[in-house]
Amino acid sequence: MWSWETAREGLPVILSGFRTTLLATVLGSALAMALGLVMAVLLRSPTRWVTLPLRLAADFVRSTPVMIQLFAAWVLIPGIDALTLGIAVLGVHYACYTCEVYRAGIDAVPAGQWEACTALSLPRRRVWWAVVLPQAVRNVLPALGNYVISMFKETPFLSVIAVQEMVQRANEYGSVHFAYLEAFTLAALLFLIAGYPASVLMRRLEKRLAQ
Amino acid sequence: MTDFFHEFARSLPGIGEGIGVTLLATALSAAVALLVAFGFGLMTRSPRLLVRGPARFAVEFFRGTSLYVQLFWLFFALPVLGIRLEPMACAVVAFGLNFGAYGSEVVRGALGSVPRSQWEAALALGMSPRQRLTRVMLPQAWVQMVPPFGNLLIQLLKATPLLSLITIADLTFEMDQLRSLTGSTAEAYLAILVIYYAIAAALNSLMRAVESSAKTRLGQDAGGS
């Protein structure tokens, strides 16, 4: 049965894992956003041997479980600490989603904008940085934000490669003190408390940008 | 490498069973998720706060608390309260509620996107609320729902390796056995990834078939491409 005392004692232990969870989310999504953008721009290359392998790889990563990807990376790439590796795998996994988001955003930039840039004979790099990306990124911000929230909720997968994130801590505390009920309930509530405001914020942003 | 293929061939029956368990869990969870999605999706459209409120709360709760934690809660924490579910039941309940909560947003959105005039026309024809829903609203909304449901189905499939963590002998579990037997870790993980990729591709073409049949029923061009 529920014991408040156990819950109170377990809270700091579980919170100590929460820091790792947040760190993984922040760094993982930073990687996903940067790499996804690079992939989206590369996918618009006219050369087929750039786009085809990239598209196949992204498709493969998107349709296979992140948990197995974590295991596979863990055994195939030795000598990297678990947290760094986990962040890299999550980042690459989500980059394969965000690149689609960016692609849609870039496609939505009116053709007239590209033509105007050509007419002004702006250099390629300035076309991307000054004209296309600012418009594309603004429209896809809510979608990117939603992927950050998804990643936050998938960080417990990192525990399969022994990263001391929140659920790993909760599991440990639960098994040692025979307090699974308190430990996992607290972990669930912490996810809700941290994630829910972010989801509400994203929904509001989406509505505002849709107008 | 050749050792691995040798053992792989010998373990094929076990791996086949593992794939069967993974597919069974996916199918059962998807069925529960579909029911939950329609249940909550219709409830959240109700004008009555007493109907809408609890559904809204449940949807936000299951979307907000991470599937991983929900599954572990059912498997480890629920027995403390005196309720012990079979591992497979834990998985189906957790996956069904979690993906059902996401699916309910799809149902709600799709019903909302059916033009209001359709609903008014059904009302003017004197259709009962049930007829309005099943004859007019749902067939049109269904076409909108299929692609996002397909995405959710793939997400669900990708969550099934979690089964191996709660002692279910699914594909990941069987492959892990083979891995420890042969020591060919890289090959084993590559094999799981490839099998998952193949299942995902099959599910994708299934959902495309469902979508084009839904479109044909509505008399929309299914677009032979």
GROMACS .gro file of C-alpha atoms in nm:
model
  436
    1MET     CA    1   0.000   0.000   0.000
    2TRP     CA    2   0.099   0.361  -0.046
    3SER     CA    3   0.335   0.499   0.214
    4TRP     CA    4   0.389   0.875   0.227
    5GLU     CA    5   0.710   0.828   0.418
    6THR     CA    6   0.864   0.605   0.149
    7ALA     CA    7   0.750   0.849  -0.115
    8ARG     CA    8   0.909   1.141   0.069
    9GLU     CA    9   1.235   0.956   0.108
   10GLY     CA   10   1.236   0.837  -0.251
   11LEU     CA   11   1.161   1.175  -0.407
   12PRO     CA   12   1.519   1.317  -0.386
   13VAL     CA   13   1.661   0.996  -0.535
   14ILE     CA   14   1.419   1.007  -0.828
   15LEU     CA   15   1.472   1.382  -0.872
   16SER     CA   16   1.847   1.323  -0.899
   17GLY     CA   17   1.772   1.117  -1.210
   18PHE     CA   18   1.543   1.390  -1.338
   19ARG     CA   19   1.844   1.612  -1.403
   20THR     CA   20   1.990   1.349  -1.635
   21THR     CA   21   1.651   1.314  -1.804
   22LEU     CA   22   1.636   1.688  -1.870
   23LEU     CA   23   1.997   1.702  -1.987
   24ALA     CA   24   1.936   1.418  -2.233
   25THR     CA   25   1.619   1.587  -2.362
   26VAL     CA   26   1.785   1.926  -2.411
   27LEU     CA   27   2.104   1.799  -2.576
   28GLY     CA   28   1.923   1.527  -2.772
   29SER     CA   29   1.671   1.768  -2.917
   30ALA     CA   30   1.941   2.025  -2.995
   31LEU     CA   31   2.117   1.756  -3.198
   32ALA     CA   32   1.790   1.646  -3.360
   33MET     CA   33   1.708   2.002  -3.465
   34ALA     CA   34   2.053   2.080  -3.604
   35LEU     CA   35   2.108   1.748  -3.780
   36GLY     CA   36   1.749   1.741  -3.910
   37LEU     CA   37   1.802   2.080  -4.072
   38VAL     CA   38   2.124   1.966  -4.237
   39MET     CA   39   1.948   1.653  -4.363
   40ALA     CA   40   1.653   1.853  -4.496
   41VAL     CA   41   1.884   2.081  -4.695
   42LEU     CA   42   2.089   1.785  -4.823
   43LEU     CA   43   1.767   1.606  -4.927
   44ARG     CA   44   1.701   1.891  -5.169
   45SER     CA   45   2.026   1.822  -5.348
   46PRO     CA   46   1.981   1.747  -5.718
   47THR     CA   47   2.233   1.461  -5.696
   48ARG     CA   48   2.060   1.127  -5.653
   49TRP     CA   49   2.349   0.955  -5.483
   50VAL     CA   50   2.325   1.211  -5.203
   51THR     CA   51   1.949   1.199  -5.158
   52LEU     CA   52   1.878   0.829  -5.211
   53PRO     CA   53   2.103   0.683  -4.936
   54LEU     CA   54   1.996   0.958  -4.701
   55ARG     CA   55   1.628   0.891  -4.764
   56LEU     CA   56   1.674   0.515  -4.719
   57ALA     CA   57   1.871   0.562  -4.398
   58ALA     CA   58   1.614   0.803  -4.254
   59ASP     CA   59   1.333   0.566  -4.346
   60PHE     CA   60   1.513   0.275  -4.183
   61VAL     CA   61   1.581   0.466  -3.862
   62ARG     CA   62   1.222   0.591  -3.847
   63SER     CA   63   1.070   0.245  -3.881
   64THR     CA   64   1.284   0.059  -3.629
   65PRO     CA   65   1.261   0.070  -3.247
   66VAL     CA   66   1.477   0.323  -3.067
   67MET     CA   67   1.537   0.070  -2.788
   68ILE     CA   68   1.708  -0.171  -3.029
   69GLN     CA   69   1.901   0.117  -3.186
   70LEU     CA   70   2.030   0.203  -2.839
   71PHE     CA   71   2.137  -0.156  -2.774
   72ALA     CA   72   2.299  -0.185  -3.115
   73ALA     CA   73   2.494   0.139  -3.078
   74TRP     CA   74   2.596   0.035  -2.728
   75VAL     CA   75   2.760  -0.288  -2.846
   76LEU     CA   76   2.886  -0.163  -3.183
   77ILE     CA   77   3.048   0.160  -3.065
   78PRO     CA   78   3.251   0.075  -2.756
   79GLY     CA   79   3.439   0.320  -2.541
   80ILE     CA   80   3.181   0.598  -2.528
   81ASP     CA   81   3.006   0.679  -2.205
   82ALA     CA   82   2.645   0.567  -2.195
   83LEU     CA   83   2.486   0.910  -2.157
   84THR     CA   84   2.676   1.061  -2.453
   85LEU     CA   85   2.593   0.762  -2.669
   86GLY     CA   86   2.228   0.768  -2.564
   87ILE     CA   87   2.196   1.137  -2.646
   88ALA     CA   88   2.356   1.076  -2.986
   89VAL     CA   89   2.118   0.788  -3.068
   90LEU     CA   90   1.808   0.983  -2.956
   91GLY     CA   91   1.932   1.287  -3.149
   92VAL     CA   92   1.989   1.092  -3.471
   93HIS     CA   93   1.658   0.905  -3.431
   94TYR     CA   94   1.460   1.226  -3.397
   95ALA     CA   95   1.662   1.404  -3.666
   96CYS     CA   96   1.510   1.155  -3.909
   97TYR     CA   97   1.171   1.292  -3.807
   98THR     CA   98   1.260   1.660  -3.787
   99CYS     CA   99   1.415   1.653  -4.135
  100GLU     CA  100   1.067   1.574  -4.272
  101VAL     CA  101   0.925   1.861  -4.071
  102TYR     CA  102   1.185   2.102  -4.206
  103ARG     CA  103   1.130   1.970  -4.558
  104ALA     CA  104   0.759   2.048  -4.537
  105GLY     CA  105   0.844   2.393  -4.399
  106ILE     CA  106   1.090   2.463  -4.679
  107ASP     CA  107   0.842   2.339  -4.942
  108ALA     CA  108   0.585   2.580  -4.798
  109VAL     CA  109   0.803   2.884  -4.872
  110PRO     CA  110   0.638   3.040  -5.179
  111ALA     CA  111   0.818   2.987  -5.511
  112GLY     CA  112   0.810   3.363  -5.563
  113GLN     CA  113   1.056   3.401  -5.278
  114TRP     CA  114   1.309   3.179  -5.455
  115GLU     CA  115   1.250   3.359  -5.783
  116ALA     CA  116   1.297   3.697  -5.617
  117CYS     CA  117   1.630   3.576  -5.477
  118THR     CA  118   1.737   3.463  -5.822
  119ALA     CA  119   1.631   3.795  -5.969
  120LEU     CA  120   1.837   3.977  -5.706
  121SER     CA  121   2.117   3.726  -5.778
  122LEU     CA  122   2.168   3.663  -5.409
  123PRO     CA  123   2.437   3.407  -5.334
  124ARG     CA  124   2.309   3.060  -5.247
  125ARG     CA  125   2.409   3.079  -4.885
  126ARG     CA  126   2.229   3.407  -4.827
  127VAL     CA  127   1.917   3.272  -4.994
  128TRP     CA  128   1.905   2.994  -4.734
  129TRP     CA  129   2.004   3.195  -4.428
  130ALA     CA  130   1.829   3.525  -4.494
  131VAL     CA  131   1.521   3.427  -4.691
  132VAL     CA  132   1.417   3.062  -4.686
  133LEU     CA  133   1.510   2.927  -4.342
  134PRO     CA  134   1.367   3.210  -4.131
  135GLN     CA  135   1.027   3.159  -4.297
  136ALA     CA  136   1.047   2.780  -4.293
  137VAL     CA  137   1.160   2.747  -3.932
  138ARG     CA  138   0.899   2.986  -3.798
  139ASN     CA  139   0.618   2.774  -3.941
  140VAL     CA  140   0.753   2.444  -3.814
  141LEU     CA  141   0.843   2.554  -3.460
  142PRO     CA  142   0.534   2.394  -3.301
  143ALA     CA  143   0.601   2.063  -3.479
  144LEU     CA  144   0.963   2.069  -3.361
  145GLY     CA  145   0.847   2.146  -3.009
  146ASN     CA  146   0.620   1.844  -3.014
  147TYR     CA  147   0.915   1.622  -3.100
  148VAL     CA  148   1.106   1.764  -2.804
  149ILE     CA  149   0.814   1.662  -2.581
  150SER     CA  150   0.806   1.313  -2.736
  151MET     CA  151   1.177   1.275  -2.679
  152PHE     CA  152   1.133   1.379  -2.317
  153LYS     CA  153   0.885   1.094  -2.273
  154GLU     CA  154   1.115   0.846  -2.448
  155THR     CA  155   1.422   0.918  -2.236
  156PRO     CA  156   1.338   0.622  -2.006
  157PHE     CA  157   1.462   0.401  -2.292
  158LEU     CA  158   1.810   0.524  -2.201
  159SER     CA  159   1.789   0.305  -1.892
  160VAL     CA  160   1.840  -0.002  -2.114
  161ILE     CA  161   2.200   0.109  -2.164
  162ALA     CA  162   2.230   0.186  -1.791
  163VAL     CA  163   2.198   0.565  -1.806
  164GLN     CA  164   2.096   0.685  -1.460
  165GLU     CA  165   1.788   0.875  -1.574
  166MET     CA  166   1.470   0.919  -1.374
  167VAL     CA  167   1.299   0.585  -1.441
  168GLN     CA  168   1.620   0.391  -1.387
  169ARG     CA  169   1.650   0.564  -1.048
  170ALA     CA  170   1.286   0.493  -0.970
  171ASN     CA  171   1.332   0.127  -1.065
  172GLU     CA  172   1.639   0.099  -0.843
  173TYR     CA  173   1.473   0.269  -0.549
  174GLY     CA  174   1.164   0.053  -0.599
  175SER     CA  175   1.353  -0.274  -0.596
  176VAL     CA  176   1.580  -0.188  -0.304
  177HIS     CA  177   1.307  -0.051  -0.074
  178PHE     CA  178   1.030  -0.269  -0.213
  179ALA     CA  179   0.848   0.051  -0.305
  180TYR     CA  180   0.759   0.014  -0.673
  181LEU     CA  181   0.419   0.176  -0.620
  182GLU     CA  182   0.562   0.498  -0.477
  183ALA     CA  183   0.864   0.507  -0.708
  184PHE     CA  184   0.681   0.463  -1.040
  185THR     CA  185   0.387   0.681  -0.935
  186LEU     CA  186   0.629   0.963  -0.851
  187ALA     CA  187   0.811   0.915  -1.182
  188ALA     CA  188   0.481   0.932  -1.373
  189LEU     CA  189   0.374   1.246  -1.186
  190LEU     CA  190   0.710   1.414  -1.252
  191PHE     CA  191   0.669   1.343  -1.623
  192LEU     CA  192   0.323   1.497  -1.611
  193ILE     CA  193   0.432   1.803  -1.412
  194ALA     CA  194   0.725   1.878  -1.641
  195GLY     CA  195   0.573   1.776  -1.973
  196TYR     CA  196   0.216   1.900  -1.951
  197PRO     CA  197   0.287   2.277  -1.943
  198ALA     CA  198   0.515   2.231  -2.243
  199SER     CA  199   0.240   2.052  -2.439
  200VAL     CA  200  -0.012   2.326  -2.356
  201LEU     CA  201   0.239   2.589  -2.466
  202MET     CA  202   0.300   2.410  -2.797
  203ARG     CA  203  -0.073   2.378  -2.867
  204ARG     CA  204  -0.117   2.750  -2.806
  205LEU     CA  205   0.175   2.833  -3.034
  206GLU     CA  206   0.029   2.608  -3.302
  207LYS     CA  207  -0.307   2.785  -3.284
  208ARG     CA  208  -0.149   3.127  -3.299
  209LEU     CA  209   0.066   3.042  -3.600
  210ALA     CA  210  -0.230   2.881  -3.776
  211GLN     CA  211  -0.421   3.209  -3.775
  212MET     CA  212   2.937  -1.465  -3.904
  213THR     CA  213   2.878  -1.810  -4.058
  214ASP     CA  214   2.832  -1.942  -3.706
  215PHE     CA  215   2.564  -1.686  -3.654
  216PHE     CA  216   2.376  -1.781  -3.969
  217HIS     CA  217   2.401  -2.145  -3.873
  218GLU     CA  218   2.257  -2.079  -3.529
  219PHE     CA  219   2.008  -1.835  -3.675
  220ALA     CA  220   1.874  -2.106  -3.905
  221ARG     CA  221   1.855  -2.346  -3.614
  222SER     CA  222   1.676  -2.093  -3.395
  223LEU     CA  223   1.429  -1.997  -3.664
  224PRO     CA  224   1.132  -2.168  -3.493
  225GLY     CA  225   1.196  -1.970  -3.175
  226ILE     CA  226   1.243  -1.647  -3.365
  227GLY     CA  227   0.927  -1.719  -3.559
  228GLU     CA  228   0.742  -1.756  -3.230
  229GLY     CA  229   0.897  -1.432  -3.107
  230ILE     CA  230   0.776  -1.252  -3.419
  231GLY     CA  231   0.433  -1.407  -3.359
  232VAL     CA  232   0.425  -1.271  -3.003
  233THR     CA  233   0.537  -0.926  -3.123
  234LEU     CA  234   0.268  -0.922  -3.392
  235LEU     CA  235   0.002  -1.050  -3.151
  236ALA     CA  236   0.087  -0.778  -2.896
  237THR     CA  237   0.080  -0.517  -3.173
  238ALA     CA  238  -0.257  -0.636  -3.305
  239LEU     CA  239  -0.424  -0.666  -2.962
  240SER     CA  240  -0.288  -0.329  -2.847
  241ALA     CA  241  -0.396  -0.166  -3.172
  242ALA     CA  242  -0.749  -0.304  -3.129
  243VAL     CA  243  -0.770  -0.172  -2.772
  244ALA     CA  244  -0.617   0.158  -2.881
  245LEU     CA  245  -0.877   0.194  -3.157
  246LEU     CA  246  -1.162   0.138  -2.910
  247VAL     CA  247  -1.009   0.381  -2.660
  248ALA     CA  248  -0.948   0.637  -2.936
  249PHE     CA  249  -1.311   0.633  -3.049
  250GLY     CA  250  -1.441   0.625  -2.691
  251PHE     CA  251  -1.237   0.921  -2.570
  252GLY     CA  252  -1.254   1.098  -2.906
  253LEU     CA  253  -1.634   1.100  -2.906
  254MET     CA  254  -1.650   1.186  -2.535
  255THR     CA  255  -1.422   1.489  -2.573
  256ARG     CA  256  -1.663   1.626  -2.838
  257SER     CA  257  -1.959   1.607  -2.602
  258PRO     CA  258  -2.116   1.941  -2.503
  259ARG     CA  259  -2.169   1.802  -2.151
  260LEU     CA  260  -1.884   1.883  -1.913
  261LEU     CA  261  -1.946   1.566  -1.710
  262VAL     CA  262  -1.874   1.357  -2.018
  263ARG     CA  263  -1.601   1.574  -2.171
  264GLY     CA  264  -1.411   1.650  -1.849
  265PRO     CA  265  -1.312   1.298  -1.741
  266ALA     CA  266  -1.221   1.201  -2.098
  267ARG     CA  267  -1.006   1.513  -2.137
  268PHE     CA  268  -0.835   1.435  -1.807
  269ALA     CA  269  -0.767   1.073  -1.904
  270VAL     CA  270  -0.630   1.171  -2.245
  271GLU     CA  271  -0.391   1.426  -2.095
  272PHE     CA  272  -0.287   1.180  -1.827
  273PHE     CA  273  -0.203   0.896  -2.063
  274ARG     CA  274  -0.036   1.125  -2.315
  275GLY     CA  275   0.162   1.302  -2.049
  276THR     CA  276   0.314   1.030  -1.834
  277SER     CA  277   0.538   0.832  -2.074
  278LEU     CA  278   0.450   0.485  -2.202
  279TYR     CA  279   0.757   0.335  -2.041
  280VAL     CA  280   0.645   0.445  -1.694
  281GLN     CA  281   0.284   0.335  -1.754
  282LEU     CA  282   0.395  -0.014  -1.852
  283PHE     CA  283   0.630  -0.045  -1.557
  284TRP     CA  284   0.365   0.091  -1.324
  285LEU     CA  285   0.119  -0.177  -1.435
  286PHE     CA  286   0.380  -0.450  -1.414
  287PHE     CA  287   0.562  -0.358  -1.091
  288ALA     CA  288   0.342  -0.118  -0.894
  289LEU     CA  289  -0.008  -0.258  -0.951
  290PRO     CA  290   0.071  -0.592  -0.779
  291VAL     CA  291   0.154  -0.392  -0.464
  292LEU     CA  292  -0.212  -0.285  -0.465
  293GLY     CA  293  -0.313  -0.649  -0.487
  294ILE     CA  294  -0.392  -0.661  -0.860
  295ARG     CA  295  -0.165  -0.885  -1.064
  296LEU     CA  296  -0.209  -0.885  -1.441
  297GLU     CA  297  -0.048  -1.124  -1.685
  298PRO     CA  298   0.254  -0.958  -1.852
  299MET     CA  299   0.079  -0.958  -2.189
  300ALA     CA  300  -0.231  -0.800  -2.033
  301CYS     CA  301  -0.010  -0.527  -1.881
  302ALA     CA  302   0.137  -0.455  -2.223
  303VAL     CA  303  -0.197  -0.449  -2.403
  304VAL     CA  304  -0.356  -0.224  -2.140
  305ALA     CA  305  -0.059   0.017  -2.128
  306PHE     CA  306  -0.014   0.035  -2.507
  307GLY     CA  307  -0.390   0.048  -2.567
  308LEU     CA  308  -0.446   0.337  -2.327
  309ASN     CA  309  -0.135   0.530  -2.430
  310PHE     CA  310  -0.181   0.506  -2.806
  311GLY     CA  311  -0.558   0.527  -2.766
  312ALA     CA  312  -0.513   0.863  -2.595
  313TYR     CA  313  -0.307   0.989  -2.890
  314GLY     CA  314  -0.561   0.835  -3.128
  315SER     CA  315  -0.851   1.010  -2.957
  316GLU     CA  316  -0.702   1.344  -3.066
  317VAL     CA  317  -0.698   1.211  -3.421
  318VAL     CA  318  -1.065   1.108  -3.395
  319ARG     CA  319  -1.162   1.444  -3.244
  320GLY     CA  320  -0.972   1.640  -3.509
  321ALA     CA  321  -1.106   1.435  -3.799
  322LEU     CA  322  -1.468   1.468  -3.682
  323GLY     CA  323  -1.410   1.840  -3.640
  324SER     CA  324  -1.287   1.869  -3.997
  325VAL     CA  325  -1.610   1.734  -4.150
  326PRO     CA  326  -1.793   2.040  -4.285
  327ARG     CA  327  -2.060   2.164  -4.048
  328SER     CA  328  -2.311   2.176  -4.330
  329GLN     CA  329  -2.298   1.794  -4.352
  330TRP     CA  330  -2.409   1.767  -3.996
  331GLU     CA  331  -2.681   2.028  -4.048
  332ALA     CA  332  -2.808   1.848  -4.357
  333ALA     CA  333  -2.830   1.522  -4.161
  334LEU     CA  334  -3.018   1.707  -3.890
  335ALA     CA  335  -3.257   1.857  -4.146
  336LEU     CA  336  -3.324   1.508  -4.284
  337GLY     CA  337  -3.438   1.407  -3.938
  338MET     CA  338  -3.162   1.152  -3.877
  339SER     CA  339  -3.119   1.028  -3.522
  340PRO     CA  340  -2.794   1.125  -3.343
  341ARG     CA  341  -2.667   0.772  -3.398
  342GLN     CA  342  -2.743   0.780  -3.771
  343ARG     CA  343  -2.582   1.123  -3.804
  344LEU     CA  344  -2.265   0.983  -3.654
  345THR     CA  345  -2.247   0.646  -3.828
  346ARG     CA  346  -2.395   0.739  -4.166
  347VAL     CA  347  -2.265   1.091  -4.223
  348MET     CA  348  -1.983   1.196  -3.993
  349LEU     CA  349  -1.772   0.883  -3.942
  350PRO     CA  350  -1.741   0.766  -4.304
  351GLN     CA  351  -1.607   1.109  -4.401
  352ALA     CA  352  -1.386   1.148  -4.095
  353TRP     CA  353  -1.246   0.795  -4.132
  354VAL     CA  354  -1.056   0.890  -4.447
  355GLN     CA  355  -0.884   1.168  -4.250
  356MET     CA  356  -0.806   0.934  -3.962
  357VAL     CA  357  -0.633   0.653  -4.150
  358PRO     CA  358  -0.294   0.819  -4.225
  359PRO     CA  359  -0.234   0.942  -3.867
  360PHE     CA  360  -0.358   0.606  -3.735
  361GLY     CA  361  -0.098   0.442  -3.959
  362ASN     CA  362   0.174   0.656  -3.801
  363LEU     CA  363   0.054   0.561  -3.455
  364LEU     CA  364   0.053   0.194  -3.552
  365ILE     CA  365   0.419   0.215  -3.651
  366GLN     CA  366   0.496   0.396  -3.323
  367LEU     CA  367   0.318   0.114  -3.139
  368LEU     CA  368   0.516  -0.150  -3.325
  369LYS     CA  369   0.835   0.034  -3.236
  370ALA     CA  370   0.743   0.028  -2.867
  371THR     CA  371   0.704  -0.352  -2.856
  372PRO     CA  372   1.070  -0.431  -2.760
  373LEU     CA  373   0.951  -0.311  -2.418
  374LEU     CA  374   0.773  -0.647  -2.392
  375SER     CA  375   1.108  -0.819  -2.344
  376LEU     CA  376   1.166  -0.602  -2.035
  377ILE     CA  377   0.853  -0.739  -1.869
  378THR     CA  378   0.948  -1.106  -1.929
  379ILE     CA  379   0.749  -1.161  -2.249
  380ALA     CA  380   0.922  -1.384  -2.506
  381ASP     CA  381   0.883  -1.148  -2.802
  382LEU     CA  382   1.114  -1.102  -3.100
  383THR     CA  383   1.369  -0.900  -2.899
  384PHE     CA  384   1.371  -1.159  -2.622
  385GLU     CA  385   1.425  -1.451  -2.863
  386MET     CA  386   1.699  -1.263  -3.046
  387ASP     CA  387   1.866  -1.190  -2.716
  388GLN     CA  388   1.872  -1.564  -2.646
  389LEU     CA  389   2.035  -1.624  -2.981
  390ARG     CA  390   2.280  -1.343  -2.915
  391SER     CA  391   2.398  -1.490  -2.586
  392LEU     CA  392   2.414  -1.834  -2.746
  393THR     CA  393   2.635  -1.727  -3.037
  394GLY     CA  394   2.806  -1.418  -2.905
  395SER     CA  395   2.733  -1.253  -3.241
  396THR     CA  396   2.593  -0.939  -3.092
  397ALA     CA  397   2.614  -0.710  -3.393
  398GLU     CA  398   2.450  -0.961  -3.629
  399ALA     CA  399   2.169  -1.029  -3.383
  400TYR     CA  400   2.081  -0.662  -3.341
  401LEU     CA  401   2.107  -0.599  -3.712
  402ALA     CA  402   1.871  -0.892  -3.771
  403ILE     CA  403   1.612  -0.752  -3.525
  404LEU     CA  404   1.630  -0.411  -3.692
  405VAL     CA  405   1.580  -0.563  -4.037
  406ILE     CA  406   1.284  -0.775  -3.919
  407TYR     CA  407   1.121  -0.470  -3.760
  408TYR     CA  408   1.179  -0.273  -4.079
  409ALA     CA  409   1.007  -0.545  -4.281
  410ILE     CA  410   0.708  -0.557  -4.044
  411ALA     CA  411   0.680  -0.177  -4.056
  412ALA     CA  412   0.684  -0.182  -4.436
  413ALA     CA  413   0.409  -0.446  -4.438
  414LEU     CA  414   0.196  -0.243  -4.195
  415ASN     CA  415   0.251   0.067  -4.408
  416SER     CA  416   0.119  -0.098  -4.722
  417LEU     CA  417  -0.173  -0.240  -4.523
  418MET     CA  418  -0.266   0.110  -4.408
  419ARG     CA  419  -0.235   0.244  -4.762
  420ALA     CA  420  -0.480  -0.023  -4.876
  421VAL     CA  421  -0.719   0.074  -4.595
  422GLU     CA  422  -0.693   0.438  -4.696
  423SER     CA  423  -0.765   0.379  -5.062
  424SER     CA  424  -1.062   0.155  -4.980
  425ALA     CA  425  -1.201   0.424  -4.749
  426LYS     CA  426  -1.160   0.680  -5.028
  427THR     CA  427  -1.325   0.453  -5.283
  428ARG     CA  428  -1.623   0.407  -5.053
  429LEU     CA  429  -1.666   0.782  -5.038
  430GLY     CA  430  -1.646   0.799  -5.417
  431GLN     CA  431  -1.321   0.995  -5.401
  432ASP     CA  432  -1.051   0.918  -5.649
  433ALA     CA  433  -0.825   0.667  -5.480
  434GLY     CA  434  -0.548   0.787  -5.712
  435GLY     CA  435  -0.404   0.472  -5.871
  436SER     CA  436  -0.049   0.591  -5.804
   0.00000   0.00000   0.00000
